[in-house]
CSV table of C-alpha atoms in Angstrom, one decimal:
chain,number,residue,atom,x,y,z
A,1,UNK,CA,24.3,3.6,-5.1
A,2,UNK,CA,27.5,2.7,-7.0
A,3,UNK,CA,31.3,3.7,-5.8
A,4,UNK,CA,32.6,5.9,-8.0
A,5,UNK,CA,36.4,7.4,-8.2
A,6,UNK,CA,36.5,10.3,-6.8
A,7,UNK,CA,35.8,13.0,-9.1
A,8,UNK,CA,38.5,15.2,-10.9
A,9,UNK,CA,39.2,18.5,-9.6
A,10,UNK,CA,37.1,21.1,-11.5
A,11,UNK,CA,35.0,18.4,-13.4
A,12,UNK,CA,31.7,19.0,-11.8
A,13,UNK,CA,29.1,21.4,-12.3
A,14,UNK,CA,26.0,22.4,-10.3
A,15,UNK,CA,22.7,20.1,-10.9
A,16,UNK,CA,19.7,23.2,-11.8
A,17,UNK,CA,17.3,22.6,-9.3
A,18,UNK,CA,14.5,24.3,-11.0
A,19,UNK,CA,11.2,23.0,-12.7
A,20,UNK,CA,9.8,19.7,-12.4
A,21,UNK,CA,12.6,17.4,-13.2
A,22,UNK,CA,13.7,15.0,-10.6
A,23,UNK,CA,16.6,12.3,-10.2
A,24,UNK,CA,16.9,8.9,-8.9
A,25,UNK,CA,18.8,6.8,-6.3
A,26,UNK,CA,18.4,3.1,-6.6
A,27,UNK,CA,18.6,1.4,-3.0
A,28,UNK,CA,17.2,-2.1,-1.6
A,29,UNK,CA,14.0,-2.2,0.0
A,30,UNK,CA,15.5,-2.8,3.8
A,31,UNK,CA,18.0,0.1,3.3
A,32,UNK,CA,15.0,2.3,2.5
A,33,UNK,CA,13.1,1.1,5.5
A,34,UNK,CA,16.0,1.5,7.7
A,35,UNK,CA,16.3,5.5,6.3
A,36,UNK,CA,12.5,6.1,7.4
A,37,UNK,CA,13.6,5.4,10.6
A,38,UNK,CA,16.7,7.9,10.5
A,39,UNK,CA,15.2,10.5,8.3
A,40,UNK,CA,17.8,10.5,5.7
A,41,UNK,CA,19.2,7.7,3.5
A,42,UNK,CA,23.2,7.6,4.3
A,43,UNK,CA,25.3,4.8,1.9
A,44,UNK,CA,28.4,3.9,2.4
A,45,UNK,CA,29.6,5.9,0.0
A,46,UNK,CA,28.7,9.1,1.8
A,47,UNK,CA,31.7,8.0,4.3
A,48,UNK,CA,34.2,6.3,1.7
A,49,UNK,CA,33.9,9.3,-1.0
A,50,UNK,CA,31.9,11.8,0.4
A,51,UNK,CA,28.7,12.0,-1.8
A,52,UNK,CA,25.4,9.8,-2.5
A,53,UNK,CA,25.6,8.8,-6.1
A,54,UNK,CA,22.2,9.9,-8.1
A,55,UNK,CA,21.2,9.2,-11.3
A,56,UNK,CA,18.9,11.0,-14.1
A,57,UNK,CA,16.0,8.5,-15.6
A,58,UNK,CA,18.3,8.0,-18.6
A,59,UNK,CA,21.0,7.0,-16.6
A,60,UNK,CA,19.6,4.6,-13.6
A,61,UNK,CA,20.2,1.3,-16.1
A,62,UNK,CA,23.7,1.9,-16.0
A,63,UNK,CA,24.5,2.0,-11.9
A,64,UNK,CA,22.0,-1.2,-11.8
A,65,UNK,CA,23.6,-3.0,-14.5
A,66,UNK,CA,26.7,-2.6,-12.7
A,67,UNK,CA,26.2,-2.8,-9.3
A,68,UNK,CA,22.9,-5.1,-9.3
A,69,UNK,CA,23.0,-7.7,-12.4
A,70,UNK,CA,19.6,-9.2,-12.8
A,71,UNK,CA,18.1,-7.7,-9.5
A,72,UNK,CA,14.6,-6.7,-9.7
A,73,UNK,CA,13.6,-6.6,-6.5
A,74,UNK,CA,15.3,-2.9,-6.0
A,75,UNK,CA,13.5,0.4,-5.8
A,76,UNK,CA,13.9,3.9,-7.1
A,77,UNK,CA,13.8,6.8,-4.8
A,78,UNK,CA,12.3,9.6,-6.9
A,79,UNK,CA,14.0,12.9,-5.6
A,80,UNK,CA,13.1,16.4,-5.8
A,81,UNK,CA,16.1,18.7,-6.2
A,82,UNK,CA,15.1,21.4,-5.1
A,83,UNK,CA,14.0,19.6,-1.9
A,84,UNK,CA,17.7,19.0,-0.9
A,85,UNK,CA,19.8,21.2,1.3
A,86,UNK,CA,23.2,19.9,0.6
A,87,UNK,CA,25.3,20.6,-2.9
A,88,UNK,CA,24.4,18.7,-5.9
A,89,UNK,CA,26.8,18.3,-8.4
A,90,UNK,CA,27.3,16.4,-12.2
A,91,UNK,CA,30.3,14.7,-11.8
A,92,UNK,CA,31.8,11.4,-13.8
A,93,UNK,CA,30.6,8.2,-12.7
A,94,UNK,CA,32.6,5.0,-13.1
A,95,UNK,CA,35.6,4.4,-15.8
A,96,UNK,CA,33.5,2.6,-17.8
A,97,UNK,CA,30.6,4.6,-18.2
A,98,UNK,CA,30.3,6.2,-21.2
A,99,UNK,CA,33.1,8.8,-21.9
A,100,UNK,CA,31.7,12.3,-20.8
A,101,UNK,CA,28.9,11.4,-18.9
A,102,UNK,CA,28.2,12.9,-15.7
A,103,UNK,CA,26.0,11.9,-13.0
A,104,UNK,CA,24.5,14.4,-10.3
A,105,UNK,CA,26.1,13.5,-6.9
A,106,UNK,CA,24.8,14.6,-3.0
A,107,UNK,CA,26.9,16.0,-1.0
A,108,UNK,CA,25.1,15.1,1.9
A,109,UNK,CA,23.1,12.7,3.2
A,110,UNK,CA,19.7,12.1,1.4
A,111,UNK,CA,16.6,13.2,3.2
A,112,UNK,CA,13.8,11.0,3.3
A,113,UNK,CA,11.6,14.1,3.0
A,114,UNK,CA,12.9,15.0,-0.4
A,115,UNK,CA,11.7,11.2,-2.2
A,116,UNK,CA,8.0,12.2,-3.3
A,117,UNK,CA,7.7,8.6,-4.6
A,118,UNK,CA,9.1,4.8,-4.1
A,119,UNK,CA,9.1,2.9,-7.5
A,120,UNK,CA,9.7,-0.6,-8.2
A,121,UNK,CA,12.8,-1.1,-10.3
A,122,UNK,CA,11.8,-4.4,-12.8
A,123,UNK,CA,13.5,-3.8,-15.9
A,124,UNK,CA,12.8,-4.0,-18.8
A,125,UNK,CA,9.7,-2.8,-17.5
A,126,UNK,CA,9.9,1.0,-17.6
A,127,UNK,CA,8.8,2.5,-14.3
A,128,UNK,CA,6.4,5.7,-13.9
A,129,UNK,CA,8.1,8.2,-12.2
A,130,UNK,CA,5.4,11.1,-11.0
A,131,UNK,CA,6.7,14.7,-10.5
A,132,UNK,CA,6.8,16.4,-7.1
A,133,UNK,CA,3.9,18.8,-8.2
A,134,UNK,CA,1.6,15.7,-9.5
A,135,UNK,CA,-0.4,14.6,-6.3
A,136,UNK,CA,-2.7,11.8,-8.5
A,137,UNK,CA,0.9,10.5,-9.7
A,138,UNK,CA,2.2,10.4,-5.9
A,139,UNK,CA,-0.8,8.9,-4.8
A,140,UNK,CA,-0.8,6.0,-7.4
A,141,UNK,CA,2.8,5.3,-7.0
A,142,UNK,CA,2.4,5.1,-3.5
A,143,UNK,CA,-0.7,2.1,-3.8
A,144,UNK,CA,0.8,0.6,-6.6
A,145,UNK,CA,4.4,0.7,-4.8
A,146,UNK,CA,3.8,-0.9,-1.1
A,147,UNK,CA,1.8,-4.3,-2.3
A,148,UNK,CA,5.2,-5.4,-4.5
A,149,UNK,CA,7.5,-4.3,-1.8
A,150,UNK,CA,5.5,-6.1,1.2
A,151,UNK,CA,4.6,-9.3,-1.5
A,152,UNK,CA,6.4,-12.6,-0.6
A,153,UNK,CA,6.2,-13.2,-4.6
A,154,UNK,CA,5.7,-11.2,-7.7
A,155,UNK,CA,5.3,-12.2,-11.1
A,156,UNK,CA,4.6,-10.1,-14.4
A,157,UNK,CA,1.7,-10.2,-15.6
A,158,UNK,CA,-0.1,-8.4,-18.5
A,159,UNK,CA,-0.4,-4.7,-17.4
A,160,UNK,CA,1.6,-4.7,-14.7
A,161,UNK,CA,2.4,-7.0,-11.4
A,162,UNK,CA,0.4,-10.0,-9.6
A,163,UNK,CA,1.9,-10.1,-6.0
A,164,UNK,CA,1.2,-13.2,-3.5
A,165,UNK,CA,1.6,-13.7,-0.4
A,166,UNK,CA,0.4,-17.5,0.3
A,167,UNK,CA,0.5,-16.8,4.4
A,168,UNK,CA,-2.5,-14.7,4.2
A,169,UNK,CA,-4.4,-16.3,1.2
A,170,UNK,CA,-7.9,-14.4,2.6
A,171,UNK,CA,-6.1,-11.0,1.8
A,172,UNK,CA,-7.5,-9.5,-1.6
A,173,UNK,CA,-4.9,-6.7,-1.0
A,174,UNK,CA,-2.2,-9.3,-0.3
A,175,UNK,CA,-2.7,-11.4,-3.5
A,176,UNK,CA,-4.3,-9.6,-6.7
A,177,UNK,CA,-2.7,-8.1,-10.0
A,178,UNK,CA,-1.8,-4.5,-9.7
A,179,UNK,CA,-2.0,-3.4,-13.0
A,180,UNK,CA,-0.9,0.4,-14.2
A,181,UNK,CA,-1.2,-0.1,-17.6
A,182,UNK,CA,-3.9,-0.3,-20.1
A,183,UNK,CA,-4.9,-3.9,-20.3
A,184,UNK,CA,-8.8,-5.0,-21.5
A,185,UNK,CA,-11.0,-7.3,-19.3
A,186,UNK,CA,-10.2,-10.4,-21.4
A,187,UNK,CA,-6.4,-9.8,-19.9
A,188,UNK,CA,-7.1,-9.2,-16.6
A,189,UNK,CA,-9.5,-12.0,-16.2
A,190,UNK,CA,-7.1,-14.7,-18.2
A,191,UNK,CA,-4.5,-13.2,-15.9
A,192,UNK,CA,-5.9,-13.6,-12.6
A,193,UNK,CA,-7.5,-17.0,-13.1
A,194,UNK,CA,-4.0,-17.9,-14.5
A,195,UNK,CA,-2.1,-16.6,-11.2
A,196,UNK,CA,-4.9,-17.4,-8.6
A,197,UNK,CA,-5.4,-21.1,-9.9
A,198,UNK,CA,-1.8,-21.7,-9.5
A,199,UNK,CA,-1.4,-20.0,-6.2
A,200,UNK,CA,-4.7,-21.3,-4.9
A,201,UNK,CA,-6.2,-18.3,-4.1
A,202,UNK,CA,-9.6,-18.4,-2.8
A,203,UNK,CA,-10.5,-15.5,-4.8
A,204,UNK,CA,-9.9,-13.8,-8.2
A,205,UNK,CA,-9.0,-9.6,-7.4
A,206,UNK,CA,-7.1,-7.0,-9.4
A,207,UNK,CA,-6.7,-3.2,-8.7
A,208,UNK,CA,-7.0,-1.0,-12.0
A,209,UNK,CA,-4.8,2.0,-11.7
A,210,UNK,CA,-4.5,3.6,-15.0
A,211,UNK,CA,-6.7,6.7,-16.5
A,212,UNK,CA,-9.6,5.4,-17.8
A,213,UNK,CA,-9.8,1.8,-16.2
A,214,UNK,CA,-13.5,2.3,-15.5
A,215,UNK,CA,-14.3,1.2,-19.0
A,216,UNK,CA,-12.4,-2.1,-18.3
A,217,UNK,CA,-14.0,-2.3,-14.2
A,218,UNK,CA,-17.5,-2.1,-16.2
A,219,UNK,CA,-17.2,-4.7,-18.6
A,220,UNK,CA,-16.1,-7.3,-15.6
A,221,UNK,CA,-18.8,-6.4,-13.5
A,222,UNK,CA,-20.8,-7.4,-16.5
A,223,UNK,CA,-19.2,-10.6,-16.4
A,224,UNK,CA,-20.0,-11.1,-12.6
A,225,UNK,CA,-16.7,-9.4,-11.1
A,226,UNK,CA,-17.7,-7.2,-8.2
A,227,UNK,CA,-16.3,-3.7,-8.9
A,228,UNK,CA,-15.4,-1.0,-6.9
A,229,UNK,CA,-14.7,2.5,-7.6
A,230,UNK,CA,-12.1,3.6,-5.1
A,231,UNK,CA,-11.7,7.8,-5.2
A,232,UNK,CA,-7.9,8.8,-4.4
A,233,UNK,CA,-7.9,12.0,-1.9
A,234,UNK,CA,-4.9,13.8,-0.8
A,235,UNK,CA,-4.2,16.7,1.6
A,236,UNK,CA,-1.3,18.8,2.7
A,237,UNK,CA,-0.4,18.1,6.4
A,238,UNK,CA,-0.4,22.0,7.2
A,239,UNK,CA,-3.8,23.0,8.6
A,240,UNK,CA,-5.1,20.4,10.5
A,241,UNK,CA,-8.9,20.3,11.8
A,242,UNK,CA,-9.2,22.0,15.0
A,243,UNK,CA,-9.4,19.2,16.8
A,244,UNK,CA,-8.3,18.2,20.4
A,245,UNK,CA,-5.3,15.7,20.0
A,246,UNK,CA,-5.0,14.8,23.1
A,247,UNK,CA,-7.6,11.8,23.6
A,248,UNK,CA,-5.3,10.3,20.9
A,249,UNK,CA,-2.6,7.5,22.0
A,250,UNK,CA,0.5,5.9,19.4
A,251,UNK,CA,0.1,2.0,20.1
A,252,UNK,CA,2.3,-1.0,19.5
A,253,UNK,CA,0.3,-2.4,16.6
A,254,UNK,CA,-1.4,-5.4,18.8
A,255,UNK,CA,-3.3,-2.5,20.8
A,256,UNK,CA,-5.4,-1.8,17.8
A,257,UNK,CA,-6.1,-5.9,17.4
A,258,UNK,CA,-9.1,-6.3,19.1
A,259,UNK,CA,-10.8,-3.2,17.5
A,260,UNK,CA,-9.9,-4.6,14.2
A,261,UNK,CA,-11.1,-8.2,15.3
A,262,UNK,CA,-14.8,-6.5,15.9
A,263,UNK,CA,-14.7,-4.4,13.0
A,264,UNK,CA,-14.3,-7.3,10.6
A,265,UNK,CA,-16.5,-9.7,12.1
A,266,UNK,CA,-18.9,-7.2,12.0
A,267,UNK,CA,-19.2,-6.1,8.4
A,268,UNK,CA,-17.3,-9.2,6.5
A,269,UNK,CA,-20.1,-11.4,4.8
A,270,UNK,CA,-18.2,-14.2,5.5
A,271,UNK,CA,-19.3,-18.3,5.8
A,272,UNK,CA,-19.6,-18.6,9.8
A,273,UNK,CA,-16.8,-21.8,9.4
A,274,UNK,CA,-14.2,-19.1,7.5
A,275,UNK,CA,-14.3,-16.4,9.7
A,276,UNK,CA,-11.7,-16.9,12.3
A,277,UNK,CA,-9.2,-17.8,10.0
A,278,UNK,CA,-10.4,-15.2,7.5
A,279,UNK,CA,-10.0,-12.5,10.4
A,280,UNK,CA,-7.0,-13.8,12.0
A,281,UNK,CA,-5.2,-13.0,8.5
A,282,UNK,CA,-6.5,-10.0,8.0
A,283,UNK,CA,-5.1,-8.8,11.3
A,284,UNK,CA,-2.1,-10.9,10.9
A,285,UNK,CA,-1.1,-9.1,7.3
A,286,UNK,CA,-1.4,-5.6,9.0
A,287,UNK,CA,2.5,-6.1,10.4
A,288,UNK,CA,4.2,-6.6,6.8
A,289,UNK,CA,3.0,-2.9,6.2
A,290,UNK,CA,5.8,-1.9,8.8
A,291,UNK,CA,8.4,-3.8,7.3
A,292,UNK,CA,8.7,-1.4,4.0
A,293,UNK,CA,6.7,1.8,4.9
A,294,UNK,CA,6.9,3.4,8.3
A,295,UNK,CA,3.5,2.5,10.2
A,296,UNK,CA,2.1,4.6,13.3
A,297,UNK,CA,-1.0,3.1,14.7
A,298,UNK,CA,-3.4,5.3,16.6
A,299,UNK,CA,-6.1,4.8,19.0
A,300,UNK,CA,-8.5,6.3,21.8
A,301,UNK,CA,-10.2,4.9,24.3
A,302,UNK,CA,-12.6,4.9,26.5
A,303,UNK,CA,-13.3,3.7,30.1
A,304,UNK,CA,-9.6,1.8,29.1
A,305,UNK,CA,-10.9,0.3,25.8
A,306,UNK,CA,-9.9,1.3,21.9
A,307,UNK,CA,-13.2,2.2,20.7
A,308,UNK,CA,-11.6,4.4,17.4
A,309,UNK,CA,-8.5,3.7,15.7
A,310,UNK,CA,-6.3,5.0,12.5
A,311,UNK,CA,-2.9,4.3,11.1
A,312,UNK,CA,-0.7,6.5,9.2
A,313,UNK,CA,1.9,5.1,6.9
A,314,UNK,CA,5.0,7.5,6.0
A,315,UNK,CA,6.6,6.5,2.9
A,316,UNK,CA,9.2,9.6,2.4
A,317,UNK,CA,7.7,13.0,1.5
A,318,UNK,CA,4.1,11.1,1.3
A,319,UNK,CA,1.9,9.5,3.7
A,320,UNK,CA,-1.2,7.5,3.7
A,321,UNK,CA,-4.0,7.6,5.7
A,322,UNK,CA,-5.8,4.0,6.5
A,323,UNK,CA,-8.0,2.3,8.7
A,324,UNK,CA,-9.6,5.1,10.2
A,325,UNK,CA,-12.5,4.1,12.4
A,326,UNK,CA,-14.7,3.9,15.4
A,327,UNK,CA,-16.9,1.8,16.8
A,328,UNK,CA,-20.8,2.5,16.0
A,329,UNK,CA,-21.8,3.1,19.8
A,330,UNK,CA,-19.1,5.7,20.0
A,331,UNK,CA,-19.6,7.5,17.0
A,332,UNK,CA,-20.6,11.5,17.0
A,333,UNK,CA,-17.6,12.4,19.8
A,334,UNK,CA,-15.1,13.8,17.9
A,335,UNK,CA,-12.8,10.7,17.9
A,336,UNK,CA,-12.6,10.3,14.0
A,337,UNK,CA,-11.7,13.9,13.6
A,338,UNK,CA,-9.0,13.9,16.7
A,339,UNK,CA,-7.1,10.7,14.6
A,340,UNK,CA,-6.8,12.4,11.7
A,341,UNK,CA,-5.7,15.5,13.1
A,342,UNK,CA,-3.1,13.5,15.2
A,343,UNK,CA,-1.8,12.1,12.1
A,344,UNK,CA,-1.6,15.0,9.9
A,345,UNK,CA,0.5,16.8,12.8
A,346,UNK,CA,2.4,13.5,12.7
A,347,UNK,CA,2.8,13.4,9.0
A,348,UNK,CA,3.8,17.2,8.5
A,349,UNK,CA,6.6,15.9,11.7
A,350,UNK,CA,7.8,13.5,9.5
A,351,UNK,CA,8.6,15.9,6.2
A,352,UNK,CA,5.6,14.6,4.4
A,353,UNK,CA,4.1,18.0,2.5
A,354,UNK,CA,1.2,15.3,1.2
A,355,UNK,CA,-1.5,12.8,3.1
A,356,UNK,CA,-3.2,10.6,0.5
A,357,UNK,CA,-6.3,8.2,1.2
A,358,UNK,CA,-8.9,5.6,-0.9
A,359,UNK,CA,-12.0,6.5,-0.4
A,360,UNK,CA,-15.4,4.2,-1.7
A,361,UNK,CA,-16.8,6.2,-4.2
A,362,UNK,CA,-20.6,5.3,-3.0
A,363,UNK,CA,-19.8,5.5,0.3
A,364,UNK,CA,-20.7,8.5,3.0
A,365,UNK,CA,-16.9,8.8,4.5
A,366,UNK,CA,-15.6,10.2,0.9
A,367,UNK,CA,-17.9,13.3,1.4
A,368,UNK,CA,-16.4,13.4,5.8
A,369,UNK,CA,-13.0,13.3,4.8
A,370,UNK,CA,-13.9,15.9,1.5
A,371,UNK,CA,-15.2,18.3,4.5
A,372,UNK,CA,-12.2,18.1,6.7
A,373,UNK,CA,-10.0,19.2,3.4
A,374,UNK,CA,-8.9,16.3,1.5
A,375,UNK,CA,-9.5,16.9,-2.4
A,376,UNK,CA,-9.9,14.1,-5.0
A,377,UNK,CA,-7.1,13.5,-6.6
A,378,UNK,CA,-8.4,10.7,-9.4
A,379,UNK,CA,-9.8,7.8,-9.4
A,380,UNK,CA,-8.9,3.6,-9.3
A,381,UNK,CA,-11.3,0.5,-9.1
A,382,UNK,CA,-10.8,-2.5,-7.7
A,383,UNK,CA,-12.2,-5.6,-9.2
A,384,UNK,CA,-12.8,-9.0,-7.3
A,385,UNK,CA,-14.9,-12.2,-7.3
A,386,UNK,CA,-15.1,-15.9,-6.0
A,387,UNK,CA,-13.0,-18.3,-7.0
C-alpha cells in the first residue's frame, strides 16, 4: 500500500494478534479482484522491500493521502490478525509520517482468506469496519460493498451511496441508494427522486441497511413505496447437508442464461412490450458481479438441460449465496439441496469460514435454507416504486 524505507534495525515490534481488533490495507478494486484469483494479495512492495504495508483505522488517512490524493474509488481490506501466518510487525512508515509512529507490516503475502470484509474507502465519509467475530457486520458490508464496487457511478447521497449503472436502467439492484446510516423517509424519498429523475431511472429503489430501518421502510410503504423485509442468514461452510454433489456442474456464466431467461419471464409482473429488454438486462448485469467479487455459477441438468441453478460469490474470507433455483416441474429431487452443498464445499475451498444469503422475510425459502443450517443474522428492507 505505500513504499516505505526500509525499516531500522531493531525498530519493530510484534503486532498482538489477540481480541477483536483488526487492521487495514488499502488497495484498488482490480488488484483486489486479481488477488481472488491467486488467493493472496502480493504488492509490489512485497518484492521491492519485503513486507505488505498495513495500517490501524487511525492510520489508513495517512497512506491514502499520500499515495492516492483525492481517490475515492479505493477499498479497505479489513484483516484479521490472527488469521495471518506470516510475521507482523510495527515498524515506521514513511519520513514524513508523524515522528514515532509505527505501522504494522506483513511479512508475507496477504491471504485473501484473512480479509472478513471489503469496504469502500470515500473519505470524509467514515467507513464501518465489522469485526471478524460479527457475522450481521460481515454480511452488511458484504451487500452494501459489491453494488459501489460493480456501479458505473456513485454519488453521495444522504445516508449513504446512490450507485447507477445507466446500461441496465431495469436493474433495481444496479441503480438505487444504499443507505447504512440512519436517514428518515423524507431523505430517502427527496434523495431518490433527486438521483433517479436525473439519471432517468424507470423506477425509484433504496436498500435500508442500518438497525432499525423498519421504522423508516414503514412509513414509505405508507406513502405507496413497496417494501420488502429482506432477512440476512449466514452459515459456516463446515458441515454441509448430506447431499450428493455430484449431479452438480461449474458453468461459464451463459450456461445458466436460459434458466434465468424462464425464471424472470415467469414471475416478473412486467408490461408484455418491456419484457425482453427488461430480461435481457437483468441477465446482462449478472457479468459485472465477476468483475469485483469472484463468481462460480452452478447448475444441473437434466435429459441435457439446466433445470436448477445457484451462484456463489467469494469476496475473501466471506461468501454469498445467490440465485439459487429450480424449475417448478423439477422441484422435490434434491437439486436445491445438492447446489448448496456444492457451494459450501466450494466456499470452505476457497478460505471462506462464513456463507451469507437474503432471504424474503414472508417467503417459504427463509424457513428451507433455516432447516439446512443457515441462522438469521439481522435484518434489511428494501424499498422500491414506479417512477
Amino acid at each position: 500500500m505505500t513504499s516505505p524505507a526500509r525499516p531500522r534495525p531493531g525498530s519493530h515490534s510484534e503486532l498482538a494478534t489477540g481480541g477483536e481488533d483488526v487492521v487495514l490495507h488499502l488497495i484498488e478494486p482490480a488488484a483486489w479482484r486479481q488477488a481472488l484469483r491467486e488467493g493472496a494479495v502480493r504488492p509490489p512492495s512485497l518484492d521491492a522491500v519485503g513486507f505488505v504495508h498495513l495500517s490501524t483505522p487511525e492510520q489508513v488517512h495517512l497512506p491514502a493521502t499520500a499515495l492516492f490524493p483525492g481517490r475515492r474509488d479505493l477499498v479497505l481490506l479489513v484483516v484479521d490478525p490472527a488469521r495471518l501466518a506470516a510475521p507482523v510487525r510495527l515498524e515506521p512508515g514513511r519520513p514524513e509520517d508523524p515522528p514515532g509512529m509505527l505501522f504494522p507490516h506483513l511479512y508475507g503475502p496477504l491471504p485473501t482468506s484473512a480479509v472478513v470484509a471489503v469496504v469502500p474507502y470515500r473519505p470524509p465519509l467514515e467507513p464501518v469496519l465489522p469485526a471478524p467475530g460479527d457475522r450481521h457486520g460481515r454480511a452488511v458490508a458484504l451487500y452494501n460493498s459489491v453494488p459501489v464496487r460493480r456501479a458505473v457511478g456513485v454519488g453521495d447521497v444522504p445516508g449513504g451511496v446512490a450507485v447507477l449503472d445507466p446500461d441496465v436502467p431495469a436493474s433495481h439492484d444496479n441503480n438505487r441508494l444504499v443507505l447504512s446510516t440512519p436517514v428518515d423517509a423524507a431523505a430517502v424519498a427527496a434523495a431518490a427522486e433527486e438521483v433517479g429523475g436525473n439519471a432517468g431511472w424507470p423506477h425509484r429503489a433504496a436498500l435500508l441497511t442500518w438497525p432499525g430501518a423498519g421504522q423508516v421502510a414503514a412509513a414509505l410503504a405508507r406513502q405507496g413505496w413497496a417494501a420488502e423485509e429482506l432477512v440476512l442468514m449466514g452459515r459456516s461452510p463446515a458441515a454441509p447437508p448430506d447431499a450428493p454433489t455430484d449431479r452438480v456442474e461449474v458453468v461459464v456464466q451463459t450456461g445458466v442464461h436460459d434458466l434465468w431467461d424462464r425464471s424472470w419471464r415467469r414471475d416478473l409482473d412486467v408490461p408484455p412490450n418491456r419484457l425482453d429488454a427488461v430480461v435481457d438486462q437483468l441477465i446482462r448485469r449478472e457479468r459485472l458481479n465477476d468483475l469485483v467479487v469472484a463468481v462460480t455459477d452452478l447448475v444441473v441438468r437434466e435429459e441435457g438441460r439446466v433445470v436448477a441453478a445457484a451462484q456463489l460469490r467469494v469476496d475473501g474470507a466471506t461468501a454469498a449465496l445467490e440465485s439459487v433455483m429450480t424449475d417448478p416441474a423439477h422441484r422435490g429431487r434434491g437439486h436445491g439441496d445438492a447446489l448448496v452443498a456444492r457451494a459450501l464445499e466450494l466456499a470452505g475451498a476457497a478460505g471462506c469460514d462464513l456463507v451469507v444469503l437474503e432471504a424474503s422475510a414472508d417467503d417459504w425459502p427463509r424457513h428451507w435454507y433455516a432447516r439446512r443450517g443457515f441462522a438469521d443474522l439481522g435484518r434489511t428492507w428494501s424499498v422500491t416504486r414506479e417512477a
